[in-house]
Coordinates of C-alpha atoms in Angstrom, one line a residue:
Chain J
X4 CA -18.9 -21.0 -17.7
X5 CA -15.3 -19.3 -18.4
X6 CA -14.4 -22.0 -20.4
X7 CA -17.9 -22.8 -22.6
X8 CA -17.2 -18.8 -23.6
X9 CA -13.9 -19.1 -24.6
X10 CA -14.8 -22.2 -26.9
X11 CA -17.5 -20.0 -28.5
X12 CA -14.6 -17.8 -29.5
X13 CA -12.4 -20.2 -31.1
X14 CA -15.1 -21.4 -32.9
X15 CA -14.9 -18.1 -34.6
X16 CA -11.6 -16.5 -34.7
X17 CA -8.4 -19.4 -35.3
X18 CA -6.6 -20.2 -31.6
X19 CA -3.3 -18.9 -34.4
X20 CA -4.3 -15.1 -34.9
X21 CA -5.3 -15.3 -31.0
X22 CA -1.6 -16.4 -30.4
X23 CA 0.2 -14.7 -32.8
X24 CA -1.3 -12.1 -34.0
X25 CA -0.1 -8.4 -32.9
X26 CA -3.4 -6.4 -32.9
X27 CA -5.8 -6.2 -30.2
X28 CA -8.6 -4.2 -32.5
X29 CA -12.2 -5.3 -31.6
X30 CA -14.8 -5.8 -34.7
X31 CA -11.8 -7.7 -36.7
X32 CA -8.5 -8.4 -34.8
X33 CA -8.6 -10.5 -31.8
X34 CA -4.8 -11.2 -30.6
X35 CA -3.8 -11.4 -27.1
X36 CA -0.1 -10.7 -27.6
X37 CA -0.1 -7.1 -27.1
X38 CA -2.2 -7.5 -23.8
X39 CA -0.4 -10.8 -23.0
X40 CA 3.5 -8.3 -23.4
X41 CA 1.4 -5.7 -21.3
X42 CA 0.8 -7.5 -18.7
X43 CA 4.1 -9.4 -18.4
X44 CA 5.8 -6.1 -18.6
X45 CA 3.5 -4.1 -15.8
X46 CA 4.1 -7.3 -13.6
X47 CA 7.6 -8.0 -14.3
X48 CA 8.1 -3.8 -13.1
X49 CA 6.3 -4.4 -10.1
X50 CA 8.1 -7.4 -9.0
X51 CA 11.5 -5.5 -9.5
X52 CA 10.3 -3.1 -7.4
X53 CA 8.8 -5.4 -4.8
X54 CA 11.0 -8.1 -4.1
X55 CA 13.8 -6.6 -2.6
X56 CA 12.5 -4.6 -1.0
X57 CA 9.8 -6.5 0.9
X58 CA 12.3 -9.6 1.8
X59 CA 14.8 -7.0 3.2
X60 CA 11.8 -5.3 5.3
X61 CA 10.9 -8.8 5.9
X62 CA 14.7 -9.5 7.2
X63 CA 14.2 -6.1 8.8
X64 CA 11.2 -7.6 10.9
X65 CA 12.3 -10.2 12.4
X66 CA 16.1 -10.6 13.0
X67 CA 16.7 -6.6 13.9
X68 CA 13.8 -5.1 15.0
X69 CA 13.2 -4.5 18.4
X70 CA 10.0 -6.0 19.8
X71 CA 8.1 -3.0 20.3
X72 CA 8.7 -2.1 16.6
X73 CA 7.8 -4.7 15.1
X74 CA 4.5 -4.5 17.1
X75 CA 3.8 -1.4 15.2
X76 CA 5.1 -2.1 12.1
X77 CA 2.9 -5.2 11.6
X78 CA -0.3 -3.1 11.8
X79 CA 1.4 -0.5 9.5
X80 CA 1.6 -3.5 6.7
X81 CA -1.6 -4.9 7.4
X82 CA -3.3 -1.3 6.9
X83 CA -1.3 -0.9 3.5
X84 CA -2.7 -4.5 2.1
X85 CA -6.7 -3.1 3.9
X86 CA -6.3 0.4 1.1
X87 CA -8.4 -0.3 -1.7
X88 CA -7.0 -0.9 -4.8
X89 CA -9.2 2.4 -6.5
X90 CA -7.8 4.8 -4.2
X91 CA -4.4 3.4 -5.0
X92 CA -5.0 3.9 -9.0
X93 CA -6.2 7.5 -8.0
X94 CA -3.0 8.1 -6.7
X95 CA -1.2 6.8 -9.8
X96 CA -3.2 9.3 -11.4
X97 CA -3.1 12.5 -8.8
X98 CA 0.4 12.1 -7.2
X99 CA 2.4 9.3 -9.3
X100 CA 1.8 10.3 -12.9
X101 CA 2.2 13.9 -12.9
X102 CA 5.5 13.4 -10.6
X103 CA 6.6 10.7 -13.3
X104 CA 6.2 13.5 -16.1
X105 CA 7.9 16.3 -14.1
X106 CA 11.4 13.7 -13.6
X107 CA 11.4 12.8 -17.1
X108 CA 9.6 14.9 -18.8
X109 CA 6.9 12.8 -20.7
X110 CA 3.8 14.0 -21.8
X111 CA 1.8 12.2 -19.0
X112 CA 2.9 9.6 -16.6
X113 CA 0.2 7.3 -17.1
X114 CA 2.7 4.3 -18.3
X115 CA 3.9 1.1 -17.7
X116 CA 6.5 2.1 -14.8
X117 CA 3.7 3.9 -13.4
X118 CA 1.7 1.0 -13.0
X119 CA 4.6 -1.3 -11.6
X120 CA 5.3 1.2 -8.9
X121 CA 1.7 1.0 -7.9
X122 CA 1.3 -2.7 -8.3
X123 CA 5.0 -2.9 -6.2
X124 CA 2.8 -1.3 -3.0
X125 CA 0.1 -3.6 -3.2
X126 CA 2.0 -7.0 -3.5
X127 CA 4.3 -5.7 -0.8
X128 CA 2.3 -6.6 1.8
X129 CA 1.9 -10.2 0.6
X130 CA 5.3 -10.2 0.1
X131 CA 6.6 -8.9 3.3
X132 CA 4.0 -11.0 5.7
X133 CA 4.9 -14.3 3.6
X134 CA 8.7 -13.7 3.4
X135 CA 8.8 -12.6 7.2
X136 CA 6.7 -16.3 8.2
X137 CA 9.9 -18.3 6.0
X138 CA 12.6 -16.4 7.8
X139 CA 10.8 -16.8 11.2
X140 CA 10.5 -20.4 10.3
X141 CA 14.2 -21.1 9.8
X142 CA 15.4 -23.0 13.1
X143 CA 17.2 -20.7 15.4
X144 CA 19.7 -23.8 15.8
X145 CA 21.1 -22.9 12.1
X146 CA 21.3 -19.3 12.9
X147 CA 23.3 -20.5 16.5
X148 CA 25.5 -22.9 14.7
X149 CA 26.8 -20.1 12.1
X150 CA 27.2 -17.9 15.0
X151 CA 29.4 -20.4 17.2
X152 CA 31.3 -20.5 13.7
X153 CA 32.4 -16.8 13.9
X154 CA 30.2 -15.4 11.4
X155 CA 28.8 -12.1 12.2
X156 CA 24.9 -11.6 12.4
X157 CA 25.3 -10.3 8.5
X158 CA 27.3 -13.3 7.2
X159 CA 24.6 -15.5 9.4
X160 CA 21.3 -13.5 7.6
X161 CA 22.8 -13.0 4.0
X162 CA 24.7 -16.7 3.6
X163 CA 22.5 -19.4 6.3
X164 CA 19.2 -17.8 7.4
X165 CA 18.2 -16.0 3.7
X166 CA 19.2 -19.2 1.8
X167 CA 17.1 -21.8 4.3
X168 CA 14.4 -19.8 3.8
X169 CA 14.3 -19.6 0.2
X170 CA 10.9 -21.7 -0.3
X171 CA 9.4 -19.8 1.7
X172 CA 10.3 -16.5 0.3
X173 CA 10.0 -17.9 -3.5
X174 CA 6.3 -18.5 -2.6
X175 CA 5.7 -14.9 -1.2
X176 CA 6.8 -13.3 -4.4
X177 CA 4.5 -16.0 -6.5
X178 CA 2.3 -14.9 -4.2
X179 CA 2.9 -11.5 -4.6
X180 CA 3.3 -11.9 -8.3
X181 CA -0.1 -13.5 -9.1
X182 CA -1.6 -10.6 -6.9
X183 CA 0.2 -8.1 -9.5
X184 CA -0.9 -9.7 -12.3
X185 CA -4.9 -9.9 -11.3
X186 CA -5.5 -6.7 -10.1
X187 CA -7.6 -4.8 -12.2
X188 CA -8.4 -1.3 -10.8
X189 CA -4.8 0.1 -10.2
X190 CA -3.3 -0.7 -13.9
X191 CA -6.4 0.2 -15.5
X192 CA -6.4 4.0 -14.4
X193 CA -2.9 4.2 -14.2
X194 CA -1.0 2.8 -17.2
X195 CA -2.9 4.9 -19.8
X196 CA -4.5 2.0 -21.7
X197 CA -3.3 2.4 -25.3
X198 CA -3.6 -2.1 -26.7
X199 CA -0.2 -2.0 -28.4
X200 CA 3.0 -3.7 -28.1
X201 CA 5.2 -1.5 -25.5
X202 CA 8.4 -1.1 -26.1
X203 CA 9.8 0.4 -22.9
X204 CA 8.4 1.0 -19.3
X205 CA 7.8 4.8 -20.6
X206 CA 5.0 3.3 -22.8
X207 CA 1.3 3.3 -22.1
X208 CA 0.3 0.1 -22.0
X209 CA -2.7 -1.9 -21.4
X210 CA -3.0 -5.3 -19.2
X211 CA -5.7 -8.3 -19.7
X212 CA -7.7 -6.9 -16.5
X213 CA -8.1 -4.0 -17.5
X214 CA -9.1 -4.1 -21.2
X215 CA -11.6 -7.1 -19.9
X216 CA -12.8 -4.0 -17.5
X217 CA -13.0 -1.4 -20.2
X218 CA -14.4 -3.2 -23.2
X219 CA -17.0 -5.7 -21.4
X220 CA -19.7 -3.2 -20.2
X221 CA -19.7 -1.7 -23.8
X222 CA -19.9 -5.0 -25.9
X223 CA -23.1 -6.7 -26.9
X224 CA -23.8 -10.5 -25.0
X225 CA -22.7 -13.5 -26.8
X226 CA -21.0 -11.7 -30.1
X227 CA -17.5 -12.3 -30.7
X228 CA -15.9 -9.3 -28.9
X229 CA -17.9 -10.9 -25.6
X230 CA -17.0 -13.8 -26.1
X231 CA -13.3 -12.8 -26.6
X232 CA -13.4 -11.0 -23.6
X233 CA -13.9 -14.5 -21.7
X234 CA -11.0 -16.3 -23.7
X235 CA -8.5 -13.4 -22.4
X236 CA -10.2 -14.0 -18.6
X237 CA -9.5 -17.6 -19.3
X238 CA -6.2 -17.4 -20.3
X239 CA -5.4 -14.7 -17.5
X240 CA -7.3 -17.2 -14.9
X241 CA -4.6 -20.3 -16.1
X242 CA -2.0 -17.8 -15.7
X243 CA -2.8 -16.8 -12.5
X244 CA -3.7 -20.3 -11.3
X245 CA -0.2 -21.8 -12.4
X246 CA 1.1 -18.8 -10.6
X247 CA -0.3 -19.3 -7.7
X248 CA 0.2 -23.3 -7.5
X249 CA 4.0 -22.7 -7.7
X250 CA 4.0 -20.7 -4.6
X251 CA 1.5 -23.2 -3.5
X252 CA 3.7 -25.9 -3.8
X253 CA 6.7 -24.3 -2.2
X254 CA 4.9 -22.6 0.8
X255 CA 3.9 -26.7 1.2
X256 CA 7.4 -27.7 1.0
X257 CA 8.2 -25.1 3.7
X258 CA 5.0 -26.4 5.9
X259 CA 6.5 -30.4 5.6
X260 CA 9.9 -29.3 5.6
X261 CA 9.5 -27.2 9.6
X262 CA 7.0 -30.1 10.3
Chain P
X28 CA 38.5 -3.2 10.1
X29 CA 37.3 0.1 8.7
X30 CA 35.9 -1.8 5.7
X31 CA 34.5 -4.1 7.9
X32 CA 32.7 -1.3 10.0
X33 CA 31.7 0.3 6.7
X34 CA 29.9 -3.2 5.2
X35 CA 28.0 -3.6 8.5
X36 CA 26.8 0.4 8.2
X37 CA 25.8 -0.5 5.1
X38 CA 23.8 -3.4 5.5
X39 CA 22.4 -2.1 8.3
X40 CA 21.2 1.4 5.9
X41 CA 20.1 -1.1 3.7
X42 CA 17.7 -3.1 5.6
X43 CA 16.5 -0.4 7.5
X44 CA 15.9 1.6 4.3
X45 CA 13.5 -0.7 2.9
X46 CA 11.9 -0.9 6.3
X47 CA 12.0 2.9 5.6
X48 CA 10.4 2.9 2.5
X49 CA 7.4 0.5 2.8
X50 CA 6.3 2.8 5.6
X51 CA 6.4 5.9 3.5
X52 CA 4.6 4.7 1.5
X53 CA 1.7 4.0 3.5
X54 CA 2.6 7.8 4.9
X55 CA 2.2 8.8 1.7
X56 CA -0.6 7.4 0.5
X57 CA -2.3 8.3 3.9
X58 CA -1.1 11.9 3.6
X59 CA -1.6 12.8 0.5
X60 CA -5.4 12.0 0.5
X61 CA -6.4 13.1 3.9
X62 CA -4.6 16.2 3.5
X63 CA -6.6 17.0 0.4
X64 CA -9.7 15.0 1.1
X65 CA -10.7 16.4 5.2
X66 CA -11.4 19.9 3.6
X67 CA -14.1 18.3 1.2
X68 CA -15.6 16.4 3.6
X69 CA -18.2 17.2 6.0
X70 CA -22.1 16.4 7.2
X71 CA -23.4 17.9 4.0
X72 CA -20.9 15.6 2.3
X73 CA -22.1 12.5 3.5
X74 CA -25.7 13.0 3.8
X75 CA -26.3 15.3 0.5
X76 CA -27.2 14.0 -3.1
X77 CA -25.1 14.7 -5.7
X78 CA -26.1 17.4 -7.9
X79 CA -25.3 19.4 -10.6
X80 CA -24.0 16.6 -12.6
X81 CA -21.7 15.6 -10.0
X82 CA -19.8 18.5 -9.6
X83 CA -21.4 19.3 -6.0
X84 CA -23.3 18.2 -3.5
X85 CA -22.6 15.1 -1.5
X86 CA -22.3 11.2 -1.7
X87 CA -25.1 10.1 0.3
X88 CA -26.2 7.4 -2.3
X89 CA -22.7 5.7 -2.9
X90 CA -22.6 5.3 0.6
X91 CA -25.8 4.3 1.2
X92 CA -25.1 1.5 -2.2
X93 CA -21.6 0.3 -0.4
X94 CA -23.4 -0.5 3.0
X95 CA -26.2 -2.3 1.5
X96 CA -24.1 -4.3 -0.9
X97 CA -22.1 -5.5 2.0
X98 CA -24.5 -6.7 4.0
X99 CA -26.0 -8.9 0.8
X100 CA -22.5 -9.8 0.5
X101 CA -22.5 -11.0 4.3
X102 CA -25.9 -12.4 4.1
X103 CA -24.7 -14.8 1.4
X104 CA -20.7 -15.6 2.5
X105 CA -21.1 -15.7 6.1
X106 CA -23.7 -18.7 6.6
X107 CA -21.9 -20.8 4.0
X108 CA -18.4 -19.7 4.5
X109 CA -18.7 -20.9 8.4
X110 CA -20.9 -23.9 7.6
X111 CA -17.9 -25.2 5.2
X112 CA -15.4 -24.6 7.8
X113 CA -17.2 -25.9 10.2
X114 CA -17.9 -29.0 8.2
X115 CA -14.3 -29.3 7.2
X116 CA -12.3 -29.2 10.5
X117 CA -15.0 -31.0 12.6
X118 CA -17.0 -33.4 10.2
X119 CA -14.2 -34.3 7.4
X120 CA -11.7 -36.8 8.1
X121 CA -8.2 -36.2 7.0
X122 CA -8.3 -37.6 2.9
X123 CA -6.8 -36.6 -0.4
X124 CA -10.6 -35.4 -0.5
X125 CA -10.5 -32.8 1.8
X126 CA -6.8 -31.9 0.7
X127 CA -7.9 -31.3 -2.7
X128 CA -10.8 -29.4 -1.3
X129 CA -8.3 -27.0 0.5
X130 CA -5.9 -26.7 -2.1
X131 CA -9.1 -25.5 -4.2
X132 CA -10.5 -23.3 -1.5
X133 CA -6.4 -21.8 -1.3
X134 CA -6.4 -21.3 -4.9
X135 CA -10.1 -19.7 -5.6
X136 CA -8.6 -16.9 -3.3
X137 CA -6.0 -16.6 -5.6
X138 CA -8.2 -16.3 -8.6
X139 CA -8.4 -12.3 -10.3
X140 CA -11.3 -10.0 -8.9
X141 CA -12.0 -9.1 -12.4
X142 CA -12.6 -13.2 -13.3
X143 CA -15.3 -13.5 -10.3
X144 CA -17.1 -10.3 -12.0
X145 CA -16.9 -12.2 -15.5
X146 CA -18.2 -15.2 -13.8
X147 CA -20.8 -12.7 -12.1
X148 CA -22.0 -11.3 -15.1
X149 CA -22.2 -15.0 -16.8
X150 CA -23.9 -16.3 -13.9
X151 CA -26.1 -14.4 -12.0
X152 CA -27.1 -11.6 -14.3
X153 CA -27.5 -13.3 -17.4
X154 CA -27.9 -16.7 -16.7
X155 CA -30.3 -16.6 -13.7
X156 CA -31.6 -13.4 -15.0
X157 CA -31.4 -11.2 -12.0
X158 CA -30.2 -8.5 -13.9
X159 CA -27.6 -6.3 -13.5
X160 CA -28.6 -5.2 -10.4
X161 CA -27.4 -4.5 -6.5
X162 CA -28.2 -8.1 -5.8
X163 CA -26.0 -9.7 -8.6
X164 CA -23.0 -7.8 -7.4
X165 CA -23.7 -8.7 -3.5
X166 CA -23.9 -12.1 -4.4
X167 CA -20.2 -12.0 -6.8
X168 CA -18.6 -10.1 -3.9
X169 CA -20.1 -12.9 -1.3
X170 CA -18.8 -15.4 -4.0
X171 CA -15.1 -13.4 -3.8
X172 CA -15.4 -13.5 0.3
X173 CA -16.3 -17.4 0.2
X174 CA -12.7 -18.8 -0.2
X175 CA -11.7 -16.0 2.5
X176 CA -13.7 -16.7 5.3
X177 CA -13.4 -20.4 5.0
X178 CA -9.9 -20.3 5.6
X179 CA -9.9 -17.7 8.7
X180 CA -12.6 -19.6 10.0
X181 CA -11.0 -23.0 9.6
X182 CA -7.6 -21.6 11.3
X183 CA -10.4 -20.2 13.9
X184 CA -11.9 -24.0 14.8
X185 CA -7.9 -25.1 14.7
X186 CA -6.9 -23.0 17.6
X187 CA -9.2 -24.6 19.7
X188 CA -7.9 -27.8 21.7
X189 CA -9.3 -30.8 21.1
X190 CA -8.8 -31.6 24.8
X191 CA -12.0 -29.3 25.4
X192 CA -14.1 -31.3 22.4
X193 CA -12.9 -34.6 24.2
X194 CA -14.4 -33.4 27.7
X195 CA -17.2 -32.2 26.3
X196 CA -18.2 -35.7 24.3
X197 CA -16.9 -37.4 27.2
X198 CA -20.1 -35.6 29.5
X199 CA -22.1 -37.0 27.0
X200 CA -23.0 -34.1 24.4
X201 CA -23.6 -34.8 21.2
X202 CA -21.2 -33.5 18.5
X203 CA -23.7 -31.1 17.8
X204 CA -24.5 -29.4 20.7
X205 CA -20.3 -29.3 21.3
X206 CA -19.9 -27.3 18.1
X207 CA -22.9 -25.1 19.0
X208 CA -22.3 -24.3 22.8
X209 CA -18.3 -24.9 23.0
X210 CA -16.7 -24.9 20.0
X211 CA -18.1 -22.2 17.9
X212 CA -18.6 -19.3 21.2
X213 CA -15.2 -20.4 22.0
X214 CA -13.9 -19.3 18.5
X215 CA -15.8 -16.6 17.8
X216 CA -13.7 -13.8 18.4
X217 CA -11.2 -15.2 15.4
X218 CA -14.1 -16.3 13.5
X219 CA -15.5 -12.3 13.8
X220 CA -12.0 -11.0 12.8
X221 CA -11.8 -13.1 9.8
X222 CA -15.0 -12.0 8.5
X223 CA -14.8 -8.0 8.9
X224 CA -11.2 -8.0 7.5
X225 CA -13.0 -9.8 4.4
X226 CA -15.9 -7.8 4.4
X227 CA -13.5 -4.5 4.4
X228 CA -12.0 -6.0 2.1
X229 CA -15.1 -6.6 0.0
X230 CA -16.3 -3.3 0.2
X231 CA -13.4 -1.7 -1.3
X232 CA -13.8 -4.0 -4.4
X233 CA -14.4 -2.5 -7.8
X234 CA -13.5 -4.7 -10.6
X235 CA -16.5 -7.1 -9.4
X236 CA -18.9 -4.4 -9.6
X237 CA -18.4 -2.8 -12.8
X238 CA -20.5 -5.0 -14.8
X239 CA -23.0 -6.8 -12.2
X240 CA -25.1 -3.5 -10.9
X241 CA -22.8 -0.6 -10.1
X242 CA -23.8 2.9 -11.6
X243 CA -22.2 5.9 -12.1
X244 CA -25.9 7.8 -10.9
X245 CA -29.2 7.0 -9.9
X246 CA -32.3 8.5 -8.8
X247 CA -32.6 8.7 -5.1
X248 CA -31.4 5.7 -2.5
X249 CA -31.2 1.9 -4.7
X250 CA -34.2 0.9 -2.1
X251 CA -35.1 -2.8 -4.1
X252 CA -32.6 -5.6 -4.7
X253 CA -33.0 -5.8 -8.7
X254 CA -32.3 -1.8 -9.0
X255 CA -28.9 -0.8 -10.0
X256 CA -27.0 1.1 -7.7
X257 CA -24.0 3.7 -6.6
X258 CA -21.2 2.2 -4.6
X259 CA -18.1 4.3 -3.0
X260 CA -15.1 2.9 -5.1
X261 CA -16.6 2.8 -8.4
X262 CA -17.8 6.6 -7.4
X263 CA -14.0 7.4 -6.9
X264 CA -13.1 5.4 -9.8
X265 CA -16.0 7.5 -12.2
X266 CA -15.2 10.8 -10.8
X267 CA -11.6 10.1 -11.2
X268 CA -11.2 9.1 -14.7
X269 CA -14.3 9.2 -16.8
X270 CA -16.1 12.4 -15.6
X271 CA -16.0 15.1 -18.4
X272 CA -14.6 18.2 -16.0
X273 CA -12.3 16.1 -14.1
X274 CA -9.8 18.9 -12.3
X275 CA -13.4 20.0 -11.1
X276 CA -14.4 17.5 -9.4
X277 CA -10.8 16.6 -8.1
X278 CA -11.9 17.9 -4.4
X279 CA -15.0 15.6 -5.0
X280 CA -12.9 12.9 -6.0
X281 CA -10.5 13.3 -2.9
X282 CA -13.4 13.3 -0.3
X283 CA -14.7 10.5 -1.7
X284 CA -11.1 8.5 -1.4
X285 CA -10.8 9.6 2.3
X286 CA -14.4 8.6 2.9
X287 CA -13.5 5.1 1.7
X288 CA -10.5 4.9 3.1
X289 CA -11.8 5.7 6.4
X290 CA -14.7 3.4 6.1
X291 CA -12.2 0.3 5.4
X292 CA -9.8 1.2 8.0
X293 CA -12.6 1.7 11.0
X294 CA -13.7 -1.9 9.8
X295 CA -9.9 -3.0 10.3
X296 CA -9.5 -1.3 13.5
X297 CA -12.7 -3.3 14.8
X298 CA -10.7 -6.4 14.1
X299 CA -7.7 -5.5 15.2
X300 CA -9.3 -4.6 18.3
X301 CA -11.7 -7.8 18.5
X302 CA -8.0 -10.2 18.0
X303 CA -6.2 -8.2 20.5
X304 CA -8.8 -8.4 23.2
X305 CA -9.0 -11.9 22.1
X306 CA -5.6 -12.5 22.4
X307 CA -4.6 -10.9 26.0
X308 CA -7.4 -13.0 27.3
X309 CA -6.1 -16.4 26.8

């Protein structure tokens, strides 16, 4: 169904302007590079943001923390994934944005950092619960053996457990990453929505979920603009999809490798 | 030594910092709207229509629109999700078949909300002409839940031993009645976890909705199934972004988060409570 929609499309506009085109301008200009740069860039923020931080909370979890901690720390993670993702956009724009143009005083802070910070909390938790299954999965004969070597518990984290877990934790940030990149609600009331090519996280940008959410309930069925809509989904659904089989194939490797 | 000392502080700041800072944020979040949503809220709140072009009155009808959609949502992904489980961890042999089926089910999860809404749209209101109406978007959100429920239900049926299916078949039951009468009251607990955590999750959805039957306002209570209707999130969404006096309706928009958010998080608390209980039994 995607794809019959999509073809529709590039039987109208060339696959060449939808590549390499600039403009995103519905009536005339259908080009997915502007949405395609958004979308990279909002991720790409988020994942900055993310990453480090939820593999050290990971870390965190289950080499230091005590046991009672971590029984309430779990929940706390699990109730940050359960928010929905609307109330977390409202928050972009109540508490985020305005905060954004008080520390570097921009106009608004609807922009692309904006978004990334939000998208940050929501892949977190599929970051941190992924990452934190790898480390736990690491034998503790590895972690004994650097130990009865001399390291310290840092040299033994940072240089032998970290490193043997590294499928594991490069499949919680695909993970993580293909949950940035489809969510629609956050970026689209947060980032400010403006279809050009941004040039720096302090522009407003505007992702492939959300102009899909914006422009679809205005559009006419089966005329161009719809069915350009559907090629962006398309493209955004491969994107996703490869995503998501990369971390797929490492959480797998992990799964055979512990076996 | 010092330096030493100094690099193990540090990593130690540095670990528990990030620890630090996921659970702010969930403070924060938490705080923020609760602080400023509890005033708004309160029995006329929830059980009031909205009036005066949004700017008072309550949000009976959103409510009202969430809790109906998720029950058409549960109506359709339940039966099916736990029939496919159930066929594929106690009918299916081990094959590439059933591999591939998995790796599918694993990666429809991972597919966009705002694709299954396209696919909604595509589908069931134009192609099957139901409209865009309250049971279009059930059925997309059921459609969204599938992938979920299968899984938690499969990893359900797993936990159970295979010793008890053995003793079972070995008194002469059918592999029928064992799935009825042992296997499936046995795993019900898990299986009832998995499916509210979806179904919270579910209900908080948005980008589904928007073009399958959601509407910023109706007349009275959605009481058919091929009516349009008001759901919760796309109500904070509206009243957060597209109304025309927005700092007026900012207390509005507030009660409305902490409504929502409460509604998902009482769901949660069920299931955490139904796995814990679950758990100190065995």
């Amino acid at each position: 169904m995607l794809f019959t929609n999509s073809i529709s499309f590039f039987l109208k506009i060339s696959p060449i302007d939808f590549f390499t085109g600039s403009q995103w301008d519905p009536e005339t200009k259908y080009s997915m590079v502007p949405l395609l740069v958004s979308t990279s860039f909002v991720a790409v923020g988020s994942m900055i943001i993310a990453v480090p931080l939820g593999i050290l909370t990971a870390a965190y979890l289950s080499e230091l923390a005590p046991r009672k901690l971590q029984m309430f720390l779990k929940p706390v993670i699990e109730m940050l994934a359960a928010i929905p993702s609307v109330a977390i956009g409202f928050l972009g724009i109540v508490l985020v944005g305005p905060g954004l143009a008080q520390l570097f005083n921009s106009q608004n802070g609807l922009n692309a950092l904006n978004g990334s910070i939000l998208l940050a909390i929501m892949a977190l938790p599929t970051i941190v619960t992924i990452s934190e299954d790898a480390i736990n999965a690491v034998p503790k004969s590895h972690r004994e053996a650097a130990i009865a070597l001399g390291a310290n518990k840092w040299e033994t984290l940072f240089k032998v457990t970290l490193p043997a877990a590294l499928p594991g934790l490069i499949a919680a940030v695909m993970l993580g990453l293909g949950r940035a990149l489809g969510e629609t609600m956050t970026v689209l009331m947060a980032t400010g929505n403006a279809a050009a090519i941004p040039k720096d996280f302090f522009d407003s940008v505007r992702t492939i979920t959300a102009t899909i959410a914006i422009e679809m309930g205005e559009v006419p069925y089966q005329t161009t603009h719809y069915f350009a809509l559907f090629a962006i989904a398309a493209l955004l659904f491969l994107i996703t999809l490869a995503v998501n089989f990369i971390g797929e194939y490492f959480a797998n490797r992990l799964r055979k490798f512990h076996a | 030594m010092i330096k030493k000392r100094l690099f193990n502080t540090f990593n130690w700041i540095i670990l528990c910092g990030s620890t630090l800072t996921v659970c702010m944020f969930l403070g924060v979040i938490l705080w923020d709207i609760f602080s400023k949503g509890f005033s708004s809220v309160s029995w006329d709140f929830v059980t009031l229509f909205p009036t005066d072009g949004m700017t008072k009155g309550g949000i009976l009808p959103a409510i009202v629109g969430t809790v109906i959609l998720t029950f058409i949502t549960t109506l359709f992904s339940v039966p099916f999700g736990v029939a496919c489980a159930i066929y594929l961890n106690e009918y299916a042999r081990p094959s590439v078949l059933t591999n591939i089926i998995r790796a599918s089910i694993r990666n429809l999860a991972g597919i966009p909300s705002i694709i299954y809404g396209l696919f909604g749209l595509a589908l069931f209101v134009q192609a099957l002409h139901l409209g865009t109406s309250v049971l279009s978007a059930g059925l997309t959100l059921g459609l969204l839940s599938l992938p979920y429920i299968i899984t938690t239900t499969e990893e359900a049926l797993k936990r159970i031993p295979n010793s008890l299916r053995e003793a079972t078949l070995a008194l002469g039951v059918t592999q029928v009645e064992t799935i009825k009468d042992v296997v499936l009251p046995k795993a019900l607990p898990g299986i009832l976890t998995g499916v509210i955590l979806t179904l919270s999750r579910a209900a908080g959805e948005t980008a589904p909705i928007l073009f399958t039957g959601v509407a910023f306002y109706i007349n009275g209570v959605s009481a058919s199934l091929n009516q349009e209707f008001m759901a919760l999130p796309y109500h904070l969404y509206m009243l957060s972004t597209q109304h025309n006096a927005i700092e007026q309706v900012r207390p509005l928009a507030y009660g409305t988060a902490t409504v929502l958010i409460l509604l998902v998080f009482s769901l949660n608390i069920v299931a955490f409570y139904v796995r814990f209980k679950n758990r100190t039994q065995d």
